[in-house]
Coordinates of C-alpha atoms and ligand atoms in Angstrom, one line a residue:
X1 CA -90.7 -29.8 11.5
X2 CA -92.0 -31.0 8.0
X3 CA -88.6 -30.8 6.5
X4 CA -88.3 -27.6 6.7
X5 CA -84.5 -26.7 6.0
X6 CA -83.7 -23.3 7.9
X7 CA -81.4 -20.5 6.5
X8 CA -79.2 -18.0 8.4
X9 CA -80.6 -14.9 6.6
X10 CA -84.2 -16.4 6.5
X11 CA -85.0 -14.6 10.4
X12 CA -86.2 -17.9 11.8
X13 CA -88.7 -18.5 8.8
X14 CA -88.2 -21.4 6.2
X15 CA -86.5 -19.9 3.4
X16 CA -88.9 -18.7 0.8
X17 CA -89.6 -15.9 -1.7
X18 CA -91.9 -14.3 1.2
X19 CA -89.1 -14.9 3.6
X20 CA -86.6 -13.1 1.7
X21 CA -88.9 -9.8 1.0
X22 CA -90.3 -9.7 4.9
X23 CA -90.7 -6.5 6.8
X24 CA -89.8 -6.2 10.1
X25 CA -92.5 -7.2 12.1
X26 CA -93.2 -6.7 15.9
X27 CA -90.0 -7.1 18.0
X28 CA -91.1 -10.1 20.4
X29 CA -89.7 -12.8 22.6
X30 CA -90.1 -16.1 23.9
X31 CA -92.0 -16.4 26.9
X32 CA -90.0 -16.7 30.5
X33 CA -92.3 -17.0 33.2
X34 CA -95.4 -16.8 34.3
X35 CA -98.5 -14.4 32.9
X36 CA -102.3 -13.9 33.2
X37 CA -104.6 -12.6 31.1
X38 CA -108.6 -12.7 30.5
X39 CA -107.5 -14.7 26.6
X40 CA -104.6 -16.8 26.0
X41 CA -104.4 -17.2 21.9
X42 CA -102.6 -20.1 20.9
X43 CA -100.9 -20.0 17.5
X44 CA -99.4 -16.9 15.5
X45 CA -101.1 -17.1 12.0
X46 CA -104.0 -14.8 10.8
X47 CA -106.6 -16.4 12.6
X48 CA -104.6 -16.1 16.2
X49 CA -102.8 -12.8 15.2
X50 CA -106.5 -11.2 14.4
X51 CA -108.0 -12.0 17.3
X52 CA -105.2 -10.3 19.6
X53 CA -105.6 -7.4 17.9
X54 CA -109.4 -7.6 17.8
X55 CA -109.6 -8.5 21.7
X56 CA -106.7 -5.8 22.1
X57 CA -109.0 -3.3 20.7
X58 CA -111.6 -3.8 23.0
X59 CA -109.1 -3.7 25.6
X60 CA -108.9 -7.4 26.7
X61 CA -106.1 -8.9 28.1
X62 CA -104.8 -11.2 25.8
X63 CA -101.2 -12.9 25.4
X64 CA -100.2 -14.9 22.4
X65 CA -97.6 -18.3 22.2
X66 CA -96.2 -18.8 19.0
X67 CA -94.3 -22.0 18.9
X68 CA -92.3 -20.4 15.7
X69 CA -92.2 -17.0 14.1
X70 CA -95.0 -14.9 13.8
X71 CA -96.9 -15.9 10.7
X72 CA -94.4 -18.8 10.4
X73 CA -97.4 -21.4 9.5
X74 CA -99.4 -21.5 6.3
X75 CA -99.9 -18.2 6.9
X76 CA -96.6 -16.8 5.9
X77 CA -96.1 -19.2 3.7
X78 CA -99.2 -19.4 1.6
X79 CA -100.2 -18.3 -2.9
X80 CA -101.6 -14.9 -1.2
X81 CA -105.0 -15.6 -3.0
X82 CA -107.9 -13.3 -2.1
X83 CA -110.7 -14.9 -2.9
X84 CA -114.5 -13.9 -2.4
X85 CA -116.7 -16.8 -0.8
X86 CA -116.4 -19.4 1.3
X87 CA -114.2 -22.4 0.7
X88 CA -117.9 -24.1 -1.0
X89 CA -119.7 -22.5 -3.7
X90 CA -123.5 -20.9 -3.0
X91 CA -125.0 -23.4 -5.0
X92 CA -123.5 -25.9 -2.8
X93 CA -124.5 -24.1 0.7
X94 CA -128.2 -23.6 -0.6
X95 CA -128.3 -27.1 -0.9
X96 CA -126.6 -28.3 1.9
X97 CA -128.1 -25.7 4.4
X98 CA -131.0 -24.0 2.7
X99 CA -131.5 -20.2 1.6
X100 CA -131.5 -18.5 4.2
X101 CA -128.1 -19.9 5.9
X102 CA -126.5 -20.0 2.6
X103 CA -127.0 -16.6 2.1
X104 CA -125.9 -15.5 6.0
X105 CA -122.9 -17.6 4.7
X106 CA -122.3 -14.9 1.5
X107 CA -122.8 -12.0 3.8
X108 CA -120.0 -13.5 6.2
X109 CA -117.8 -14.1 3.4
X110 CA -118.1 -10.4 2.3
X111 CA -117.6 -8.9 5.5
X112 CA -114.4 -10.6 5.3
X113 CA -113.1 -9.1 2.5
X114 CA -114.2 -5.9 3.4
X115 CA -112.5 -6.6 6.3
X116 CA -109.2 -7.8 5.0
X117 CA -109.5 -4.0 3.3
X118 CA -109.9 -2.8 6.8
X119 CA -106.8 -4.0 8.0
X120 CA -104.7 -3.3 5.4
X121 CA -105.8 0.4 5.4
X122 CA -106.3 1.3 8.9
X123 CA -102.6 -0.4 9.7
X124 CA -100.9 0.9 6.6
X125 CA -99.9 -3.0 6.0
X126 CA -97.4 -3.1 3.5
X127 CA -98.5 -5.9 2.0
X128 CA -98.4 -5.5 -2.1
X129 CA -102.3 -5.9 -2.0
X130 CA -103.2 -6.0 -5.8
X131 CA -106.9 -6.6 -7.4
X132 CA -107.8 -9.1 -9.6
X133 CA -108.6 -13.0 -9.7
X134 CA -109.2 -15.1 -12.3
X135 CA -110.5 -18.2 -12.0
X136 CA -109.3 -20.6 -14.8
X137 CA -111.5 -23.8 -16.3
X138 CA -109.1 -26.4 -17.0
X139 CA -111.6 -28.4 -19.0
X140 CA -113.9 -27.3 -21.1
X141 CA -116.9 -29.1 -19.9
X142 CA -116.4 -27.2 -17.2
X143 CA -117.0 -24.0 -18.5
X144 CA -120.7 -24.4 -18.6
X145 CA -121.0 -24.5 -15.0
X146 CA -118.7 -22.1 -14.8
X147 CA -120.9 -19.6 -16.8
X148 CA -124.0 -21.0 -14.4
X149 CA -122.2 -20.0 -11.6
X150 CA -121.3 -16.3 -12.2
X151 CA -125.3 -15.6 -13.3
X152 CA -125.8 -17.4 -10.1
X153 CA -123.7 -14.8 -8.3
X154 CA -124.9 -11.9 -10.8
X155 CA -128.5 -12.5 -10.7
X156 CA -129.8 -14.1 -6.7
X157 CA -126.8 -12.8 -4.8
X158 CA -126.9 -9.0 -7.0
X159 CA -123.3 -9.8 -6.9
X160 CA -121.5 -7.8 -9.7
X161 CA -118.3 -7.7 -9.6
X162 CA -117.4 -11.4 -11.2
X163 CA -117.8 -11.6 -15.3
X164 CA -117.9 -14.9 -17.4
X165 CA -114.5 -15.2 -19.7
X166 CA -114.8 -17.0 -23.0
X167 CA -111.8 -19.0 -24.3
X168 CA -110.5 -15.9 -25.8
X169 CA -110.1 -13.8 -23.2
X170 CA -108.7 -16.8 -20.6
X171 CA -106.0 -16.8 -23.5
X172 CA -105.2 -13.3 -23.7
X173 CA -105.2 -12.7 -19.6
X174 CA -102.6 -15.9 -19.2
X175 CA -100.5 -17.0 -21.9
X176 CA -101.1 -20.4 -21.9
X177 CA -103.1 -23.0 -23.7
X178 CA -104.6 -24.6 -21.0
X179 CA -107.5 -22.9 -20.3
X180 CA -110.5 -23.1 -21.8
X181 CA -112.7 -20.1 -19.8
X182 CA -112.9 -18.9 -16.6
X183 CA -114.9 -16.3 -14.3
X184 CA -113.1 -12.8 -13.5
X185 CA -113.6 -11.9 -9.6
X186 CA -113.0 -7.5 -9.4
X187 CA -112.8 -8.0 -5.6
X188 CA -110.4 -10.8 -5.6
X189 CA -106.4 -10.6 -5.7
X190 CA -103.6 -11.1 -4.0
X191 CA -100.8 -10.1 -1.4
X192 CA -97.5 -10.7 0.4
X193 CA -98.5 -13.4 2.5
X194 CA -96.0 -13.1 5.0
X195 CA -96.0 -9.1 5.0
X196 CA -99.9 -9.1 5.6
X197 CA -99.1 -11.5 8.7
X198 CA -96.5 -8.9 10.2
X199 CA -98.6 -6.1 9.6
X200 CA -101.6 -7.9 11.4
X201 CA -98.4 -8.7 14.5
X202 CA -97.5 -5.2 14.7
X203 CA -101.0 -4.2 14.6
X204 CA -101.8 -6.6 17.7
X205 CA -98.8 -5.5 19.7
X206 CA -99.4 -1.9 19.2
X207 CA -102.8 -1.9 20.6
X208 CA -101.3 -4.1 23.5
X209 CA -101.5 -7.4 22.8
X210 CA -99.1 -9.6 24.2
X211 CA -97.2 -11.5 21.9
X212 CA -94.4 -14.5 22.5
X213 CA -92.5 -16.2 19.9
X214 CA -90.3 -19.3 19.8
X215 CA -93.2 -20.7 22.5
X216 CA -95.2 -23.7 22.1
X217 CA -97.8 -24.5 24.4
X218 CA -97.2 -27.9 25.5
X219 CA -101.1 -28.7 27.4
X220 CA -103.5 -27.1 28.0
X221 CA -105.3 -28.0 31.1
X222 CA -108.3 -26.5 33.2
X223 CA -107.2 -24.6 36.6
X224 CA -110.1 -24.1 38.9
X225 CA -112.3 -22.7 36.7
X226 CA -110.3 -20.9 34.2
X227 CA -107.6 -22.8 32.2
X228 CA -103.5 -23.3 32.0
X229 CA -101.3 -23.3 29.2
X230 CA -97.9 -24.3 29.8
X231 CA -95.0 -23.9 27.6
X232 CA -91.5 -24.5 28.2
X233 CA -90.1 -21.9 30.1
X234 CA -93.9 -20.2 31.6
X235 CA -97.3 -20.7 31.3
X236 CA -100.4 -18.6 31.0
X237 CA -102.9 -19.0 33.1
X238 CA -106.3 -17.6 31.4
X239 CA -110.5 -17.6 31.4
X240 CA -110.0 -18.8 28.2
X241 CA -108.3 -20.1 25.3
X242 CA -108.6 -19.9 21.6
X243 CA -106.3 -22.6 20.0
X244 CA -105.3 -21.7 16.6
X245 CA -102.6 -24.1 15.2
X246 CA -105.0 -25.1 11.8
X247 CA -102.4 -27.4 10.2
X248 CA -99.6 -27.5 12.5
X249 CA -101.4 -28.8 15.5
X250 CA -99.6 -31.9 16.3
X251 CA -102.0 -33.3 19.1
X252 CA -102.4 -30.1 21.6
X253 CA -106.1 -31.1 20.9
X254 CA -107.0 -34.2 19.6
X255 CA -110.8 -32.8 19.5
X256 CA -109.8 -30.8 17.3
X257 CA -107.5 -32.7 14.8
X258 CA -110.6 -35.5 14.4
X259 CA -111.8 -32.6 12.2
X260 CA -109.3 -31.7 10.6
X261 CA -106.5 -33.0 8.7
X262 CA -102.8 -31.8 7.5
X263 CA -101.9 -31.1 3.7
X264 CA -99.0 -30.1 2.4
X265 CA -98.5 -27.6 -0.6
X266 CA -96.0 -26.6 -2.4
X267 CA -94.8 -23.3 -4.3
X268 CA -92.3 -22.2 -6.7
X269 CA -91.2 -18.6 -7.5
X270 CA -89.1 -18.1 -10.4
X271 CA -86.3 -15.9 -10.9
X272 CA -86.9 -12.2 -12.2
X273 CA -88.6 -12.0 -15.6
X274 CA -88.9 -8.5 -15.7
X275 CA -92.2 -6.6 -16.6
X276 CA -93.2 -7.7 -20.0
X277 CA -92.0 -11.3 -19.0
X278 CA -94.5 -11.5 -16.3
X279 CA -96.9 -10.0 -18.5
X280 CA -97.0 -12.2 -21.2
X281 CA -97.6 -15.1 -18.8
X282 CA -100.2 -13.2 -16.8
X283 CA -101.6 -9.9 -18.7
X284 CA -103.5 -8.2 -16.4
X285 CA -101.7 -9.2 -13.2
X286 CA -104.7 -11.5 -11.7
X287 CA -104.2 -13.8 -9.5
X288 CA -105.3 -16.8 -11.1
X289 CA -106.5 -20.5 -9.8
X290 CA -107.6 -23.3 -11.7
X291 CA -110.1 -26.2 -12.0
X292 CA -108.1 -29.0 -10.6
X293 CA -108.8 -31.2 -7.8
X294 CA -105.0 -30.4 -6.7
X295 CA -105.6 -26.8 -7.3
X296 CA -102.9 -24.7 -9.9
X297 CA -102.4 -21.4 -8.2
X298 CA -100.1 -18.4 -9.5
X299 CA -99.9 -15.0 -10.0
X300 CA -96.5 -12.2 -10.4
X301 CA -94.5 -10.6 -7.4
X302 CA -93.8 -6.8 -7.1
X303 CA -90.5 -8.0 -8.3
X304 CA -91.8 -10.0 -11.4
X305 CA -91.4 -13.5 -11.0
X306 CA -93.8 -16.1 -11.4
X307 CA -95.2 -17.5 -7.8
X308 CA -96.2 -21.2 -8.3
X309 CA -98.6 -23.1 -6.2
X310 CA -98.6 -26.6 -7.4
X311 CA -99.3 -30.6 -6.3
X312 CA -99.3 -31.3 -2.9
X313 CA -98.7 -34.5 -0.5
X314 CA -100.0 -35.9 2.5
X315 CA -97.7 -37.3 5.2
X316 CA -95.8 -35.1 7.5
X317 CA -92.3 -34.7 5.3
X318 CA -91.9 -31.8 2.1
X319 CA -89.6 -33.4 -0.6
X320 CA -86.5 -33.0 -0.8
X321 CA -86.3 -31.1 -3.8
X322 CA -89.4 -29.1 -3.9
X323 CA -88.4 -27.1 -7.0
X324 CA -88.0 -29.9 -8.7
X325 CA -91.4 -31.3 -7.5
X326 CA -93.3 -27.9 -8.4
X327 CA -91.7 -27.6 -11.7
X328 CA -93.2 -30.2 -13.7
X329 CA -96.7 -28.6 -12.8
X330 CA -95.4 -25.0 -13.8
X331 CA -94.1 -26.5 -16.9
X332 CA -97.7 -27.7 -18.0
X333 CA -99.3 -24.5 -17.5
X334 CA -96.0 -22.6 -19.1
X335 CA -94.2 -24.7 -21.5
X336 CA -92.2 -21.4 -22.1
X337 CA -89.9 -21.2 -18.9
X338 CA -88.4 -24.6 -19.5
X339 CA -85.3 -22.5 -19.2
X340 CA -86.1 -20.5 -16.3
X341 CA -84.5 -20.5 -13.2
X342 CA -86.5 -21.3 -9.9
X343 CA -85.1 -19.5 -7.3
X344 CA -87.3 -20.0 -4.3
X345 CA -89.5 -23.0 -3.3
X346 CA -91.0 -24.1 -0.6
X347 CA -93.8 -26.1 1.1
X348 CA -96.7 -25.1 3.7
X349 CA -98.9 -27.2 5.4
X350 CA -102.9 -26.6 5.3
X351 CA -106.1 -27.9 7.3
X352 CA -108.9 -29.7 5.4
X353 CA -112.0 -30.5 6.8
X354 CA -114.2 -33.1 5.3
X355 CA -116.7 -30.7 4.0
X356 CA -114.2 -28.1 3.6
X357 CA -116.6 -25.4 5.7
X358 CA -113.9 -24.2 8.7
X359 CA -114.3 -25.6 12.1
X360 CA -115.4 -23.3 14.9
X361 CA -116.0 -25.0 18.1
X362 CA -116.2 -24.3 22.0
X363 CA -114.7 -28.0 23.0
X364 CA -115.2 -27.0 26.1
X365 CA -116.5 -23.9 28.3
X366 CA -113.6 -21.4 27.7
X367 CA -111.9 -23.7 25.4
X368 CA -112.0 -22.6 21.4
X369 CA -110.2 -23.6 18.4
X370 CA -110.9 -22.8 14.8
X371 CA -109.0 -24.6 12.0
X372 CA -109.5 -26.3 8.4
X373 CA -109.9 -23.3 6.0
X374 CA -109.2 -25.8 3.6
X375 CA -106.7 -23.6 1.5
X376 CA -109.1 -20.8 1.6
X377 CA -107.4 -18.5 4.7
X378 CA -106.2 -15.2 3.3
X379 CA -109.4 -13.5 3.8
X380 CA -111.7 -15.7 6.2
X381 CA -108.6 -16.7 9.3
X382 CA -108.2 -12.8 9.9
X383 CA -112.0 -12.2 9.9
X384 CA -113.2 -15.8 11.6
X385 CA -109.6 -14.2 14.5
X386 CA -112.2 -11.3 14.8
X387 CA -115.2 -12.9 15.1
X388 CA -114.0 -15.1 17.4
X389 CA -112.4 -11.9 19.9
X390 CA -116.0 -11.0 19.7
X391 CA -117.3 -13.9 21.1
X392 CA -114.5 -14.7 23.4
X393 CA -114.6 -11.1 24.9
X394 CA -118.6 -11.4 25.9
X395 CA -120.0 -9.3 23.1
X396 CA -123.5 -9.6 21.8
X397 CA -124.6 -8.8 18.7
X398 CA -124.3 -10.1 15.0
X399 CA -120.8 -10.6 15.0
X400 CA -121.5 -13.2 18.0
X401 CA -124.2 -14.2 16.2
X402 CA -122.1 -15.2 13.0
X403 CA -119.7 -17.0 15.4
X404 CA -122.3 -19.1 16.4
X405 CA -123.5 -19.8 13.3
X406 CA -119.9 -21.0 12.4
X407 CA -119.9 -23.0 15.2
X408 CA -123.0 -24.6 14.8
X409 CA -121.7 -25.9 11.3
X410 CA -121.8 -29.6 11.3
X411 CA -118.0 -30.7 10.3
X412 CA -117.8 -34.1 10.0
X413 CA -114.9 -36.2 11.7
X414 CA -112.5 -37.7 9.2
X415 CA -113.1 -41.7 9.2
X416 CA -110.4 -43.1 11.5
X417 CA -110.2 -40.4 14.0
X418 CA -107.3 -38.5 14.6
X419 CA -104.2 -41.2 14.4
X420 CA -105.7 -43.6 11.7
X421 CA -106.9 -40.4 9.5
X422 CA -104.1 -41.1 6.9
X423 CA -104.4 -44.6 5.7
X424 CA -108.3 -43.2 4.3
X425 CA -107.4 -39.6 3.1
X426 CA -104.4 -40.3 1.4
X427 CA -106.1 -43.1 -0.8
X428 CA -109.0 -40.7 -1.3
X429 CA -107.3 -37.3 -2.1
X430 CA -104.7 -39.7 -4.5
X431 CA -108.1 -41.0 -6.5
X432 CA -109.1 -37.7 -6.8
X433 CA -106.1 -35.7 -7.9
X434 CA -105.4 -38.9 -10.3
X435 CA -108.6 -37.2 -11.7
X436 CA -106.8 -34.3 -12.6
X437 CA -105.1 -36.1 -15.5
X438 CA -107.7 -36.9 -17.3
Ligands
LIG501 C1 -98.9 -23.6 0.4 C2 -100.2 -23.0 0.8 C3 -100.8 -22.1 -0.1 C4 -102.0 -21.5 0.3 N1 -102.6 -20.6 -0.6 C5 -103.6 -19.9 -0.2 C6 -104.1 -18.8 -1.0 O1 -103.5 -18.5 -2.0 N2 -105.2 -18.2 -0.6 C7 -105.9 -18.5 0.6 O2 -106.9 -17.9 0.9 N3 -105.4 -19.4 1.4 C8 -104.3 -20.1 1.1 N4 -103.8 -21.1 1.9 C9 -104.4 -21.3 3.2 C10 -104.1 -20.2 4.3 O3 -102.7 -20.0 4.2 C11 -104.5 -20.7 5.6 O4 -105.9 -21.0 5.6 C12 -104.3 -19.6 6.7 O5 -103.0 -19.1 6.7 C13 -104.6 -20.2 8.1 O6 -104.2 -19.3 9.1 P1 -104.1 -19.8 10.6 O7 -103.7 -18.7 11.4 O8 -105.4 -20.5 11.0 O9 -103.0 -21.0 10.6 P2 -101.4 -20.9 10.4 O10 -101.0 -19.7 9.7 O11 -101.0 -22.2 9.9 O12 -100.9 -20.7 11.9 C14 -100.9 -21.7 12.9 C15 -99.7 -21.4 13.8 O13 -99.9 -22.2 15.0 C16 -98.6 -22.4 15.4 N5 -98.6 -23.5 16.4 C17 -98.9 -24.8 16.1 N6 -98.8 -25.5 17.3 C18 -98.5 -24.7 18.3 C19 -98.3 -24.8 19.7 N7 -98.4 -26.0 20.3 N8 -98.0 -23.7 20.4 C20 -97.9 -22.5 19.8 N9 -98.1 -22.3 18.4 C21 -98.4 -23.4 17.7 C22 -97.8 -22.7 14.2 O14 -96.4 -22.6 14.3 C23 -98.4 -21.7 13.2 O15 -97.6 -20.6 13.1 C24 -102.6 -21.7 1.6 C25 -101.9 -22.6 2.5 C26 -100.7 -23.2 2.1 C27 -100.0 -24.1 3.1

């Protein structure tokens, strides 16, 4: 799938940096035969992996297909950003959906990181979690706004933990000259994508969710009045369903992919520069993002290398040398490694929605699916996987109420539905990352 070349020593996961480092996770199997359960959870990244342990907890019923590996989608695969906020700026949800839901929007994106904190501590996830993110102006028009935006945050949201940074300072937190400013984020950072994932699986399966790998669902259809999924060699048969697939939904549920469409991204980790090489590229160890259309993503692994998140394409095949395709955009950022070896790379495929805002939606009674973070996952698929174990397991209260909110999002459907999508995004996205160069 998507070019992905497959290793012996990689466990079943495309190689990658993350891949090579893993934890044990969960031991699972594929599914053989037939189950039932209250909730059948389609798809094995945060979102679905959260919500088994979040319907576990409250001592649901709930069995998980992964098609793959556990985590084996963007969500194993991904920079390990943690950003604070939803995928859209406040200034941009007050307009589009006034004060009051912009703000319910803010507290939402909180509770997810608080809850991402949550997780990692009450499961002892070994997951390298490390604070700090930087976000990095590429031009310097854009550091006015820039500047707006954290006395935005500071002074209507009482939000404190960002800080403006002049010229200066972007210079002397990443050694490169092609920043111009930035904002510092306190509660932002990063992690071991892949690790997180495990650690979210073994949490699941220790509470008793049941988890299959190597198990697509191949339909999903209603049975009387609860619903089937089938997969090769079983099926579940389930009150209801919560399809989680994001970007690597191939037409389960074509509802769903009218909303959202498949990107690909691509990442670089370099070989070990030991720990004043990584420091001189990145001072402080943030995990820094930039102002591009085709965002610049990178920050420094336990083992200190560089981890490179750069350009992206949109059709379903990676490159076919993907080092080679990240390294031009590394080399901009960090004329300095010209010489340096890349010793992982690897691409990942991510969900966009045309607003970028994710899609939550009951398609039909007992039938859910969330996708599109829009390359914004690591904290809001875990947290939207609980909200949605809320809902689907009956509760009332705010949690359900938040879910609803999500759901009641207006995410518009790409032009060209879900087959004829391309032809329009990929001219679109290409005229706006051709921005980037100027
Ligand atoms: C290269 C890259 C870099 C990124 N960087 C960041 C970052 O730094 N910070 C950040 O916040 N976000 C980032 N993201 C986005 C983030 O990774 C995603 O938003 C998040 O992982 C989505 O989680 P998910 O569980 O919804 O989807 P996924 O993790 O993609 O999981 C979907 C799963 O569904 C499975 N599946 C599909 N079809 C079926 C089927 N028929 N049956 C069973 N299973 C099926 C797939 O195999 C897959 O494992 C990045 C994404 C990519 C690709």
């Amino acid at each position: 799938m998507n070019g992905d070349a497959m290793s012996e020593n990689s466990g079943g996961y495309p190689p990658s940096w993350y891949a090579a480092t893993r934890l044990a996770g969960p031991s699972v199997a594929r599914l053989e035969g037939d189950r039932d359960a209250e909730i059948c959870i389609v798809g094995g990244g945060y979102t679905g992996l959260s919500a088994a342990l979040h319907l576990a907890r409250a001592s649901r019923s709930v069995v998980l297909v992964e098609a793959e590996r556990l985590g084996w989608g963007a969500s194993g695969r991904n920079g390990g950003q943690i950003h604070v906020g939803m995928r859209r700026e406040q200034e941009w949800l007050e307009q589009a959906l006034g004060e009051v839901e912009a703000r319910a929007f803010w507290r939402i994106a909180l509770d997810a990181r608080v809850h991402l904190d949550w997780l990692i501590g009450h499961y002892r996830i070994a997951c390298d979690l490390t604070p700090g993110y930087l976000h990095a102006d590429h031009r310097r028009r854009f550091t006015a706004d820039t500047r707006a935006h954290v006395d935005h945050l500071r002074d209507r949201y009482g939000y404190e933990h960002v800080r403006f940074v002049d010229r200066d300072e972007v210079r002397h937190l990443v050694g490169s000259d092609a920043y111009h400013g930035g904002m510092v984020d306190a509660r932002g950072g990063h992690l071991h994508a892949l690790n997180f994932a495990l650690g979210i699986a073994a949490a699941a399966a220790t509470e008793g969710a049941l988890l299959f790998d190597r198990t697509p669902a191949t339909a999903i259809v209603r049975h009387g009045a609860r619903w089937r999924v089938t997969t090769p060699h079983g099926s579940i048969t389930a009150d209801r369903v919560l399809v989680a697939c994001n970007g690597y939904s191939r037409g389960l549920v074509p509802a769903v992919e009218r909303h959202v469409m498949p990107i690909n991204n691509y990442i670089a980790v370099t070989g070990p520069l030991g720990e004043s090489g990584v420091q001189a590229l990145i001072r402080e160890g943030h995990a820094v993002s930039d102002s591009r259309f085709v965002v610049y993503y990178f920050r420094i692994t336990r083992d200190h290398r560089l981890l490179f998140g750069g350009g992206e394409n949109y059709s379903w095949t990676f490159p076919s040398d993907i080092a080679g395709f990240v390294r031009p955009h590394m080399l901009r950022i960090f004329p300095q490694l010209k010489r340096t070896r890349i010793e992982h790379a690897w691409g990942g495929t991510l969900a966009i929605t045309p607003n970028r805002m994710p899609f939550v939606r009951e398609i039909e009674p007992g039938l859910t699916a969330i996708a599109g973070f829009s390359g914004l996952g690591v904290v809001l698929a875990p947290y939207l996987g609980k909200l949605a174990a809320q809902a689907l397991g009956g509760e009332a209260g705010m949690l359900a109420d938040d879910f609803r909110r999500l759901a009641r999002l207006d995410i518009p459907r790409f032009p060209g539905g879900r087959l004829m999508r391309w032809p329009t995004l990929v001219a679109a996205m290409s005229a706006l990352s051709f921005r980037d160069a100027f």
